[in-house]
PDB file of C-alpha atoms in Angstrom:
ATOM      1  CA  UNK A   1      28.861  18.547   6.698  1.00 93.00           C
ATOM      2  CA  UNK A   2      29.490  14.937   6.307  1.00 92.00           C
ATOM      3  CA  UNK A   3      28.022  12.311   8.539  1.00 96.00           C
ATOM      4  CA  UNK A   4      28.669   8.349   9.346  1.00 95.00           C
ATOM      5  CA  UNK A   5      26.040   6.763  11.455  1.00 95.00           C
ATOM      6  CA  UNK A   6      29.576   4.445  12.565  1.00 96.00           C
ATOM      7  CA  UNK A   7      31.323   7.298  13.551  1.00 96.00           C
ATOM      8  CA  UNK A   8      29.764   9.755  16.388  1.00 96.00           C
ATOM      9  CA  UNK A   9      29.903  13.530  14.684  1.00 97.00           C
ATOM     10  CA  UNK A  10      31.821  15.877  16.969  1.00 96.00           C
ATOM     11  CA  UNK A  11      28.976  16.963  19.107  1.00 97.00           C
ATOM     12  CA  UNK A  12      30.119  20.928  19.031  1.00 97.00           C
ATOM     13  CA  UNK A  13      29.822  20.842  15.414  1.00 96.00           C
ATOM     14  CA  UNK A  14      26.596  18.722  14.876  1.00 96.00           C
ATOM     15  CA  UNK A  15      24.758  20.783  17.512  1.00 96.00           C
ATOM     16  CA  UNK A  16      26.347  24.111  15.645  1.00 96.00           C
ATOM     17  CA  UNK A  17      25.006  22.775  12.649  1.00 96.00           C
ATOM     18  CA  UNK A  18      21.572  24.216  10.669  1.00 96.00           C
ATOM     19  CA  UNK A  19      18.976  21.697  10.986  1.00 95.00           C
ATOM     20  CA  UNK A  20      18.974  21.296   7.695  1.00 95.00           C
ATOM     21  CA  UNK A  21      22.208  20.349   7.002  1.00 96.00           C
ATOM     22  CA  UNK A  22      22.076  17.572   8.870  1.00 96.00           C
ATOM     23  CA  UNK A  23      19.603  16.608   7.553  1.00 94.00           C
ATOM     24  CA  UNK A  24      20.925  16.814   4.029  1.00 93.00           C
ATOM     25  CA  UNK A  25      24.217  14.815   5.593  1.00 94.00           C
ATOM     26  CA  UNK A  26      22.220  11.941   7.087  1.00 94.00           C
ATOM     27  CA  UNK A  27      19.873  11.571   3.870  1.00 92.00           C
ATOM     28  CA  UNK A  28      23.034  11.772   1.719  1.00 90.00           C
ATOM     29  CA  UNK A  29      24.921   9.349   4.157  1.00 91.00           C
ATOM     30  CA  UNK A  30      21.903   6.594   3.915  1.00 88.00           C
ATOM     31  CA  UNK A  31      21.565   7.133   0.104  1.00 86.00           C
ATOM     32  CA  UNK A  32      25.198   5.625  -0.566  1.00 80.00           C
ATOM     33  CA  UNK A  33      24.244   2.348   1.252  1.00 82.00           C
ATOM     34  CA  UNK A  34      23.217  -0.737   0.010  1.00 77.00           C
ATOM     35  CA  UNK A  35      21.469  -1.593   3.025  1.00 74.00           C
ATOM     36  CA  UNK A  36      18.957   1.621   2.983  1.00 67.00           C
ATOM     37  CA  UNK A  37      18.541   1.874  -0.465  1.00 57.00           C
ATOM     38  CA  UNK A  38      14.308   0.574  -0.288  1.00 68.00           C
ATOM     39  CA  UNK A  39      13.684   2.315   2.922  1.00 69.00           C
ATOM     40  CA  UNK A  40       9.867   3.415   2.746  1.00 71.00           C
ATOM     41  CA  UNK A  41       9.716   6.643   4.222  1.00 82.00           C
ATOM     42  CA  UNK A  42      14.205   7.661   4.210  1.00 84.00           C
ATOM     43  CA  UNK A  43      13.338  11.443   4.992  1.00 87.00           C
ATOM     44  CA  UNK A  44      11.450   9.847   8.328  1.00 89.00           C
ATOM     45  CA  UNK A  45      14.343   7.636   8.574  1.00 89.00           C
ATOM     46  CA  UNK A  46      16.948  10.643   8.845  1.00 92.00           C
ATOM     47  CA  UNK A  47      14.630  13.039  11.077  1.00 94.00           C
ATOM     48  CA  UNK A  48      15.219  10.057  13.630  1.00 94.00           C
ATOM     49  CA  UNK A  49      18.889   9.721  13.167  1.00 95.00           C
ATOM     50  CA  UNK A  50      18.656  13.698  13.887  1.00 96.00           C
ATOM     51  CA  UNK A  51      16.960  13.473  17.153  1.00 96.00           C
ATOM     52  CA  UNK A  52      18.825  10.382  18.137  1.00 98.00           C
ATOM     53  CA  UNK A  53      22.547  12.409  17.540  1.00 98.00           C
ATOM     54  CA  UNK A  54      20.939  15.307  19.236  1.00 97.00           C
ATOM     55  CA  UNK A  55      20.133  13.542  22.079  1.00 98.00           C
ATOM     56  CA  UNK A  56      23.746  12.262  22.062  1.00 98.00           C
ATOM     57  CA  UNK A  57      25.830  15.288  21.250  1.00 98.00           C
ATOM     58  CA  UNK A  58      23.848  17.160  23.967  1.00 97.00           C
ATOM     59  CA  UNK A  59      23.644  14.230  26.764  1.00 97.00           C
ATOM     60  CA  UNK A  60      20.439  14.680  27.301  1.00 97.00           C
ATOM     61  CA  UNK A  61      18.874  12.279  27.963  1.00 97.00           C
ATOM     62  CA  UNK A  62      21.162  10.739  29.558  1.00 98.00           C
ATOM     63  CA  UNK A  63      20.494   6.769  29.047  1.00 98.00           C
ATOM     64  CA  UNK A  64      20.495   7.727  25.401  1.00 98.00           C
ATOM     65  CA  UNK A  65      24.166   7.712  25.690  1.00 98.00           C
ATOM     66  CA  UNK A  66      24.543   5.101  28.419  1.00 98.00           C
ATOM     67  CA  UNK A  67      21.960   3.125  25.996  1.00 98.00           C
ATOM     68  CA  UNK A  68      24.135   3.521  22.564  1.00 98.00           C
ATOM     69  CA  UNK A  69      27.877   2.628  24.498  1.00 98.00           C
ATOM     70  CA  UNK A  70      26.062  -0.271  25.978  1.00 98.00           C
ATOM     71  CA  UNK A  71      24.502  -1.625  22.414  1.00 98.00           C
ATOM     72  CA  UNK A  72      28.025  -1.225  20.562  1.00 98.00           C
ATOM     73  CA  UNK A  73      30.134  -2.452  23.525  1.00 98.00           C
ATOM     74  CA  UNK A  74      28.057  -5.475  22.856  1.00 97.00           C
ATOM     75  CA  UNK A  75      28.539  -5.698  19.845  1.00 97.00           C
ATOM     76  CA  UNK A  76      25.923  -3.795  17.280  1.00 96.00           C
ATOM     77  CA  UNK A  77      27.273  -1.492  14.888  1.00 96.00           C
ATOM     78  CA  UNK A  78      26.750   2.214  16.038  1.00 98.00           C
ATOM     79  CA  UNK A  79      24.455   2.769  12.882  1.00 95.00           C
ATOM     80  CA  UNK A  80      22.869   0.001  14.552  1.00 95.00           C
ATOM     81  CA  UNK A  81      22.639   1.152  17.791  1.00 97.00           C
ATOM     82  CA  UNK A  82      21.240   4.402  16.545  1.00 97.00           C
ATOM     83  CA  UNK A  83      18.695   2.476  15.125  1.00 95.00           C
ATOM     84  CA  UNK A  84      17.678   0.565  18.174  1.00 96.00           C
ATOM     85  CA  UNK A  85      17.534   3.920  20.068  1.00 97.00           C
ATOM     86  CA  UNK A  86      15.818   5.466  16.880  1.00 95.00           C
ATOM     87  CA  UNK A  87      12.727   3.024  17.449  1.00 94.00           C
ATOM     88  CA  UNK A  88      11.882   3.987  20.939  1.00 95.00           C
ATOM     89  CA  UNK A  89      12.002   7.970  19.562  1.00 95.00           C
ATOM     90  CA  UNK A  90       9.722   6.666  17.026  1.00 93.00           C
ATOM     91  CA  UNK A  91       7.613   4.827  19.420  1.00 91.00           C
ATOM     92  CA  UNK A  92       7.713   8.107  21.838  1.00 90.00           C
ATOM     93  CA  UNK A  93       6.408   9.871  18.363  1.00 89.00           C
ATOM     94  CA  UNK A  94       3.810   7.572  17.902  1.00 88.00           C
ATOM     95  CA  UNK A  95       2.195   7.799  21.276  1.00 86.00           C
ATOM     96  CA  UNK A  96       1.831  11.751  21.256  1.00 82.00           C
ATOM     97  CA  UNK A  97       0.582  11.555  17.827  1.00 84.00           C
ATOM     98  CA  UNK A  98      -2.215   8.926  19.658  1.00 90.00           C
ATOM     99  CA  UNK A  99      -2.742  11.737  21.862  1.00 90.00           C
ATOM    100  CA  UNK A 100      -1.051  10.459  24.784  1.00 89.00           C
ATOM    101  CA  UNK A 101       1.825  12.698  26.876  1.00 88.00           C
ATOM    102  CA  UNK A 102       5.191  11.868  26.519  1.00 88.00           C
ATOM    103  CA  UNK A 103       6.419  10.643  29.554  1.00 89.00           C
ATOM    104  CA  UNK A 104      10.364  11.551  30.711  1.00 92.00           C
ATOM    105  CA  UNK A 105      10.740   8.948  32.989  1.00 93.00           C
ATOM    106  CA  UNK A 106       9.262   5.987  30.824  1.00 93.00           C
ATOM    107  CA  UNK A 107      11.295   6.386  28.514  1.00 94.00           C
ATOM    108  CA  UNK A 108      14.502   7.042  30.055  1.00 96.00           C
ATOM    109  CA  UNK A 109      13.571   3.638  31.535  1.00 97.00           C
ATOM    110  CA  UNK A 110      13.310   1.962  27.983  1.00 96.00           C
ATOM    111  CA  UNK A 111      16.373   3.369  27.125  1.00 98.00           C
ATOM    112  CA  UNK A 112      18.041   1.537  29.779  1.00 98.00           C
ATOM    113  CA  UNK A 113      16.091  -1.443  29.161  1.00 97.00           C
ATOM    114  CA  UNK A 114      17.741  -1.994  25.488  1.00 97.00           C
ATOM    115  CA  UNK A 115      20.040  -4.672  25.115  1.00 96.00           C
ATOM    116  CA  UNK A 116      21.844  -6.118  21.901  1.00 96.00           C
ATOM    117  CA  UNK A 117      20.233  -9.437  22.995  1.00 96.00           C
ATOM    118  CA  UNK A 118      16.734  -7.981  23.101  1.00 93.00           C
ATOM    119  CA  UNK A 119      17.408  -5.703  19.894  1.00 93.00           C
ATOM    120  CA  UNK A 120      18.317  -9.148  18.022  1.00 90.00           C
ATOM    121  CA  UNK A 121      15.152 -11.172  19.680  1.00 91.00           C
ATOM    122  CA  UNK A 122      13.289  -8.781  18.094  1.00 86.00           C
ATOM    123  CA  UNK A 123      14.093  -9.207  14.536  1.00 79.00           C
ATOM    124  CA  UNK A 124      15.480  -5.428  14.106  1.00 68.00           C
ATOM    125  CA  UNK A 125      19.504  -6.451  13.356  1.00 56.00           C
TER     126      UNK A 125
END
C-alpha cells in the first residue's frame, strides 16, 4: 500500500486495508520527508494519521470531513489539514488517558471550530 498525506487514499481500499499496513505506509510515507525527519515520537505521529484517514474514508464523524475540505479549500496542504485534525484526536486521547469520557458532541464541535486562520494563530503551520 502506498500512502500521500496530499492525496486522500481511496477510502474502499484504506478501510480494506490490515491495520498494519497502513501503518507501515504512513511511517514509510513520513520517513521520505524532510519536514518529519526529527519528529519525537513518528510511530505516535502515524497512529494519528490512521485514525484521522479512518475517520475520513468512513465519514464518520462527519465534521472530520467537513473540517479537512474546509482547511485545504483555504488553503493548508491536506498533510496539513490532517495534522490540524490530528491534534484534536490527540487532544481527545489525552483527556481519556486523564480519565475523563470522551465526549461525541464536543468534539464534533471542535472539529467545526478549526479554521486555517486559527490553525496558523496557533503556531502549528
Amino acid at each position: 500500500m502506498d500512502y500521500d498525506a496530499d492525496h486522500a487514499p481511496d477510502p474502499s481500499a484504506w478501510l480494506a486495508a490490515d491495520e498494519d499496513e497502513r501503518l507501515r505506509a504512513v511511517e514509510a510515507h513520513h520517513a521520505g520527508l524532510a519536514s518529519h525527519a526529527r519528529m519525537p515520537k513518528p510511530r505516535l505521529h502515524a497512529a494519528l494519521h490512521l485514525v484521522v484517514e479512518a475517520q475520513l474514508a468512513s465519514g464518520e464523524p462527519p465534521e472530520a470531513r467537513r473540517a479537512l475540505e474546509r482547511l485545504v479549500a483555504g488553503g493548508l496542504p491536506r498533510h496539513e489539514a490532517v495534522h490540524a485534525v490530528g491534534l484534536l484526536v490527540a487532544n481527545a486521547a489525552s483527556a481519556a488517558l486523564e480519565g475523563r469520557t470522551f465526549d461525541a458532541t464536543t468534539y464534533a464541535r471542535e472539529l467545526d471550530g478549526l479554521t486555517v486562520e486559527g490553525w496558523r494563530a496557533a503556531g502549528k503551520e
